Amino acid sequence: MSVATTGHDYLSMAIEIATTNVRNAGGPFGAVVVAPDGRTFEGVNRVTANNDPTAHAEVVAIRTAAQELGTFNLSGCVLYSSCEPCPMCLASSLWARIDRVVFAADRHDAAAAGFDDAVFYDYFEPESDRKLMPVERAGDGEERLKPFKVWDSLETRTDY
Ligand SMILES: [Zn+2]
């Protein structure tokens, strides 16, 4: 099987579970993490079903893959998503060290269906005034470094 055919199959799998998820009280999004050895780990959107705003299909698939593979580092894995990942899912993929992300529908298709995350993409643009959700720095005493100092001196820590 060629790489292109395989990738297409995984994308079809993501689209299929997204479609099934709609009939199962979930949002119309599905994702599949494919490990280097070919094992697959699925995730579907459960935001409204679980009252979990972070339960996007990609995040759920990453959590499942990490749990099943017993590692927080998913390097070598590819994430297939039924729709273009939002900024949270992109950031989650970066933290998971996912190699590559492939998606089917794009952000415009999602917006047409009522899922408009354009304001979130805009938030991260360099010229954003961050009005949507102000973030401010408050701690400037030495206290702020306490967790890092303890971390630095801990010999049993797991670096990531
Ligand atoms: Zn997302």
PDB file of C-alpha atoms and ligand atoms in Angstrom:
ATOM      1  CA  MET A   1       0.000   0.000   0.000  1.00  0.00           C
ATOM      2  CA  SER A   2       1.406   3.390  -0.915  1.00  0.00           C
ATOM      3  CA  VAL A   3       1.876   6.127   1.669  1.00  0.00           C
ATOM      4  CA  ALA A   4      -0.766   8.262  -0.039  1.00  0.00           C
ATOM      5  CA  THR A   5      -3.338   5.461   0.027  1.00  0.00           C
ATOM      6  CA  THR A   6      -2.598   4.744   3.680  1.00  0.00           C
ATOM      7  CA  GLY A   7      -2.938   8.392   4.625  1.00  0.00           C
ATOM      8  CA  HIS A   8      -6.206   8.614   2.733  1.00  0.00           C
ATOM      9  CA  ASP A   9      -7.516   5.595   4.620  1.00  0.00           C
ATOM     10  CA  TYR A  10      -6.678   7.149   7.997  1.00  0.00           C
ATOM     11  CA  LEU A  11      -8.340  10.392   6.970  1.00  0.00           C
ATOM     12  CA  SER A  12     -11.438   8.443   5.900  1.00  0.00           C
ATOM     13  CA  MET A  13     -11.376   6.715   9.287  1.00  0.00           C
ATOM     14  CA  ALA A  14     -11.325  10.117  11.036  1.00  0.00           C
ATOM     15  CA  ILE A  15     -14.235  11.354   8.909  1.00  0.00           C
ATOM     16  CA  GLU A  16     -16.186   8.150   9.569  1.00  0.00           C
ATOM     17  CA  ILE A  17     -15.870   8.317  13.363  1.00  0.00           C
ATOM     18  CA  ALA A  18     -16.725  12.046  13.242  1.00  0.00           C
ATOM     19  CA  THR A  19     -19.937  11.201  11.408  1.00  0.00           C
ATOM     20  CA  THR A  20     -20.798   8.395  13.818  1.00  0.00           C
ATOM     21  CA  ASN A  21     -20.077  10.695  16.767  1.00  0.00           C
ATOM     22  CA  VAL A  22     -22.809  13.108  15.666  1.00  0.00           C
ATOM     23  CA  ARG A  23     -25.334  10.272  16.062  1.00  0.00           C
ATOM     24  CA  ASN A  24     -23.837   9.658  19.508  1.00  0.00           C
ATOM     25  CA  ALA A  25     -24.439  13.107  21.022  1.00  0.00           C
ATOM     26  CA  GLY A  26     -20.983  14.388  20.070  1.00  0.00           C
ATOM     27  CA  GLY A  27     -19.652  17.132  17.824  1.00  0.00           C
ATOM     28  CA  PRO A  28     -18.891  16.463  14.133  1.00  0.00           C
ATOM     29  CA  PHE A  29     -15.167  15.944  14.611  1.00  0.00           C
ATOM     30  CA  GLY A  30     -12.948  12.866  14.651  1.00  0.00           C
ATOM     31  CA  ALA A  31      -9.211  12.252  14.777  1.00  0.00           C
ATOM     32  CA  VAL A  32      -6.824   9.322  14.566  1.00  0.00           C
ATOM     33  CA  VAL A  33      -3.249   9.138  15.846  1.00  0.00           C
ATOM     34  CA  VAL A  34      -1.201   6.659  13.842  1.00  0.00           C
ATOM     35  CA  ALA A  35       1.895   5.266  15.568  1.00  0.00           C
ATOM     36  CA  PRO A  36       5.060   4.321  13.646  1.00  0.00           C
ATOM     37  CA  ASP A  37       4.148   0.630  14.020  1.00  0.00           C
ATOM     38  CA  GLY A  38       0.732   1.222  12.447  1.00  0.00           C
ATOM     39  CA  ARG A  39      -1.349   1.089  15.602  1.00  0.00           C
ATOM     40  CA  THR A  40      -4.203   3.596  15.565  1.00  0.00           C
ATOM     41  CA  PHE A  41      -5.805   5.565  18.400  1.00  0.00           C
ATOM     42  CA  GLU A  42      -9.121   7.286  17.867  1.00  0.00           C
ATOM     43  CA  GLY A  43     -10.658  10.381  19.380  1.00  0.00           C
ATOM     44  CA  VAL A  44     -13.986  12.111  18.874  1.00  0.00           C
ATOM     45  CA  ASN A  45     -15.329  15.441  20.046  1.00  0.00           C
ATOM     46  CA  ARG A  46     -17.055  15.123  23.449  1.00  0.00           C
ATOM     47  CA  VAL A  47     -17.276  18.812  24.426  1.00  0.00           C
ATOM     48  CA  THR A  48     -21.014  18.971  25.007  1.00  0.00           C
ATOM     49  CA  ALA A  49     -21.436  15.302  25.914  1.00  0.00           C
ATOM     50  CA  ASN A  50     -18.867  15.529  28.744  1.00  0.00           C
ATOM     51  CA  ASN A  51     -19.049  19.263  29.524  1.00  0.00           C
ATOM     52  CA  ASP A  52     -15.350  19.372  28.684  1.00  0.00           C
ATOM     53  CA  PRO A  53     -14.308  22.352  26.546  1.00  0.00           C
ATOM     54  CA  THR A  54     -10.950  20.693  25.882  1.00  0.00           C
ATOM     55  CA  ALA A  55     -12.415  17.410  24.631  1.00  0.00           C
ATOM     56  CA  HIS A  56     -11.688  18.113  20.980  1.00  0.00           C
ATOM     57  CA  ALA A  57     -11.212  15.024  18.840  1.00  0.00           C
ATOM     58  CA  GLU A  58      -7.492  15.656  18.381  1.00  0.00           C
ATOM     59  CA  VAL A  59      -6.852  16.118  22.113  1.00  0.00           C
ATOM     60  CA  VAL A  60      -8.888  13.000  22.943  1.00  0.00           C
ATOM     61  CA  ALA A  61      -6.935  10.978  20.348  1.00  0.00           C
ATOM     62  CA  ILE A  62      -3.606  12.282  21.708  1.00  0.00           C
ATOM     63  CA  ARG A  63      -4.612  11.416  25.290  1.00  0.00           C
ATOM     64  CA  THR A  64      -5.686   7.924  24.240  1.00  0.00           C
ATOM     65  CA  ALA A  65      -2.506   7.310  22.219  1.00  0.00           C
ATOM     66  CA  ALA A  66      -0.265   8.535  25.042  1.00  0.00           C
ATOM     67  CA  GLN A  67      -2.076   6.389  27.626  1.00  0.00           C
ATOM     68  CA  GLU A  68      -2.047   3.263  25.468  1.00  0.00           C
ATOM     69  CA  LEU A  69       1.546   3.689  24.329  1.00  0.00           C
ATOM     70  CA  GLY A  70       2.655   4.576  27.848  1.00  0.00           C
ATOM     71  CA  THR A  71       4.522   7.724  26.864  1.00  0.00           C
ATOM     72  CA  PHE A  72       3.989  11.466  26.774  1.00  0.00           C
ATOM     73  CA  ASN A  73       6.182  11.725  23.687  1.00  0.00           C
ATOM     74  CA  LEU A  74       4.356  10.826  20.485  1.00  0.00           C
ATOM     75  CA  SER A  75       7.214  11.611  18.122  1.00  0.00           C
ATOM     76  CA  GLY A  76       6.974   9.445  15.028  1.00  0.00           C
ATOM     77  CA  CYS A  77       3.174   9.585  15.160  1.00  0.00           C
ATOM     78  CA  VAL A  78       0.930  11.261  12.587  1.00  0.00           C
ATOM     79  CA  LEU A  79      -2.373  12.906  13.511  1.00  0.00           C
ATOM     80  CA  TYR A  80      -5.226  12.645  11.019  1.00  0.00           C
ATOM     81  CA  SER A  81      -8.196  14.907  11.679  1.00  0.00           C
ATOM     82  CA  SER A  82     -11.571  15.219   9.996  1.00  0.00           C
ATOM     83  CA  CYS A  83     -11.189  19.002  10.259  1.00  0.00           C
ATOM     84  CA  GLU A  84      -8.380  21.552  10.492  1.00  0.00           C
ATOM     85  CA  PRO A  85      -7.079  21.573  14.079  1.00  0.00           C
ATOM     86  CA  CYS A  86      -7.820  24.680  16.153  1.00  0.00           C
ATOM     87  CA  PRO A  87      -4.982  26.518  17.972  1.00  0.00           C
ATOM     88  CA  MET A  88      -5.467  24.378  21.108  1.00  0.00           C
ATOM     89  CA  CYS A  89      -5.160  21.159  19.125  1.00  0.00           C
ATOM     90  CA  LEU A  90      -2.137  22.434  17.211  1.00  0.00           C
ATOM     91  CA  ALA A  91      -0.459  23.372  20.499  1.00  0.00           C
ATOM     92  CA  SER A  92      -1.392  19.993  21.993  1.00  0.00           C
ATOM     93  CA  SER A  93       0.146  18.273  18.966  1.00  0.00           C
ATOM     94  CA  LEU A  94       3.321  20.304  19.415  1.00  0.00           C
ATOM     95  CA  TRP A  95       3.566  19.344  23.088  1.00  0.00           C
ATOM     96  CA  ALA A  96       2.926  15.711  22.124  1.00  0.00           C
ATOM     97  CA  ARG A  97       5.777  15.961  19.575  1.00  0.00           C
ATOM     98  CA  ILE A  98       3.489  14.700  16.824  1.00  0.00           C
ATOM     99  CA  ASP A  99       5.478  14.501  13.550  1.00  0.00           C
ATOM    100  CA  ARG A 100       2.815  15.630  11.126  1.00  0.00           C
ATOM    101  CA  VAL A 101      -0.839  16.685  11.009  1.00  0.00           C
ATOM    102  CA  VAL A 102      -3.193  15.929   8.112  1.00  0.00           C
ATOM    103  CA  PHE A 103      -6.755  17.248   7.924  1.00  0.00           C
ATOM    104  CA  ALA A 104      -9.761  17.056   5.590  1.00  0.00           C
ATOM    105  CA  ALA A 105     -12.283  19.904   6.018  1.00  0.00           C
ATOM    106  CA  ASP A 106     -10.735  23.301   6.691  1.00  0.00           C
ATOM    107  CA  ARG A 107     -11.580  26.110   9.108  1.00  0.00           C
ATOM    108  CA  HIS A 108     -13.910  27.702   6.545  1.00  0.00           C
ATOM    109  CA  ASP A 109     -15.911  24.489   6.181  1.00  0.00           C
ATOM    110  CA  ALA A 110     -16.185  24.400   9.988  1.00  0.00           C
ATOM    111  CA  ALA A 111     -17.267  28.051  10.165  1.00  0.00           C
ATOM    112  CA  ALA A 112     -20.008  27.357   7.615  1.00  0.00           C
ATOM    113  CA  ALA A 113     -21.300  24.664   9.985  1.00  0.00           C
ATOM    114  CA  GLY A 114     -21.296  27.074  12.937  1.00  0.00           C
ATOM    115  CA  PHE A 115     -17.879  26.216  14.391  1.00  0.00           C
ATOM    116  CA  ASP A 116     -15.949  29.424  13.886  1.00  0.00           C
ATOM    117  CA  ASP A 117     -12.577  29.471  15.616  1.00  0.00           C
ATOM    118  CA  ALA A 118     -11.242  32.359  13.517  1.00  0.00           C
ATOM    119  CA  VAL A 119     -11.252  34.570  16.633  1.00  0.00           C
ATOM    120  CA  PHE A 120      -8.919  32.092  18.322  1.00  0.00           C
ATOM    121  CA  TYR A 121      -6.507  32.060  15.394  1.00  0.00           C
ATOM    122  CA  ASP A 122      -6.625  35.873  15.427  1.00  0.00           C
ATOM    123  CA  TYR A 123      -5.857  35.910  19.148  1.00  0.00           C
ATOM    124  CA  PHE A 124      -2.450  34.385  18.474  1.00  0.00           C
ATOM    125  CA  GLU A 125      -1.573  36.724  15.630  1.00  0.00           C
ATOM    126  CA  PRO A 126       1.315  39.116  16.467  1.00  0.00           C
ATOM    127  CA  GLU A 127      -0.888  42.182  16.029  1.00  0.00           C
ATOM    128  CA  SER A 128      -3.605  40.835  18.370  1.00  0.00           C
ATOM    129  CA  ASP A 129      -4.559  43.168  21.233  1.00  0.00           C
ATOM    130  CA  ARG A 130      -5.651  40.090  23.254  1.00  0.00           C
ATOM    131  CA  LYS A 131      -8.888  41.896  24.103  1.00  0.00           C
ATOM    132  CA  LEU A 132     -10.822  38.659  23.775  1.00  0.00           C
ATOM    133  CA  MET A 133      -9.113  37.340  26.922  1.00  0.00           C
ATOM    134  CA  PRO A 134      -6.578  39.595  28.648  1.00  0.00           C
ATOM    135  CA  VAL A 135      -3.556  37.838  30.124  1.00  0.00           C
ATOM    136  CA  GLU A 136      -1.504  39.707  32.653  1.00  0.00           C
ATOM    137  CA  ARG A 137       1.629  39.105  34.639  1.00  0.00           C
ATOM    138  CA  ALA A 138       1.284  39.626  38.389  1.00  0.00           C
ATOM    139  CA  GLY A 139       3.996  37.779  40.323  1.00  0.00           C
ATOM    140  CA  ASP A 140       7.362  39.508  40.192  1.00  0.00           C
ATOM    141  CA  GLY A 141       8.897  38.570  43.561  1.00  0.00           C
ATOM    142  CA  GLU A 142      11.420  35.770  44.124  1.00  0.00           C
ATOM    143  CA  GLU A 143       8.510  33.526  45.022  1.00  0.00           C
ATOM    144  CA  ARG A 144       7.794  33.096  41.324  1.00  0.00           C
ATOM    145  CA  LEU A 145      10.960  31.041  40.826  1.00  0.00           C
ATOM    146  CA  LYS A 146      10.336  28.601  43.693  1.00  0.00           C
ATOM    147  CA  PRO A 147       8.814  25.784  41.593  1.00  0.00           C
ATOM    148  CA  PHE A 148      11.673  25.992  39.074  1.00  0.00           C
ATOM    149  CA  LYS A 149      14.328  25.903  41.774  1.00  0.00           C
ATOM    150  CA  VAL A 150      12.828  22.776  43.284  1.00  0.00           C
ATOM    151  CA  TRP A 151      12.511  21.266  39.803  1.00  0.00           C
ATOM    152  CA  ASP A 152      16.150  22.031  39.024  1.00  0.00           C
ATOM    153  CA  SER A 153      17.363  20.371  42.198  1.00  0.00           C
ATOM    154  CA  LEU A 154      15.203  17.258  41.806  1.00  0.00           C
ATOM    155  CA  GLU A 155      17.358  14.365  40.609  1.00  0.00           C
ATOM    156  CA  THR A 156      14.432  12.061  39.962  1.00  0.00           C
ATOM    157  CA  ARG A 157      12.680  14.430  37.569  1.00  0.00           C
ATOM    158  CA  THR A 158      11.583  13.385  34.088  1.00  0.00           C
ATOM    159  CA  ASP A 159      12.645  16.063  31.645  1.00  0.00           C
ATOM    160  CA  TYR A 160      10.395  16.832  28.750  1.00  0.00           C
TER     161      TYR A 160
HETATM  162 ZN    ZN B   1      -9.316  21.759  18.632  1.00  0.00          ZN
END
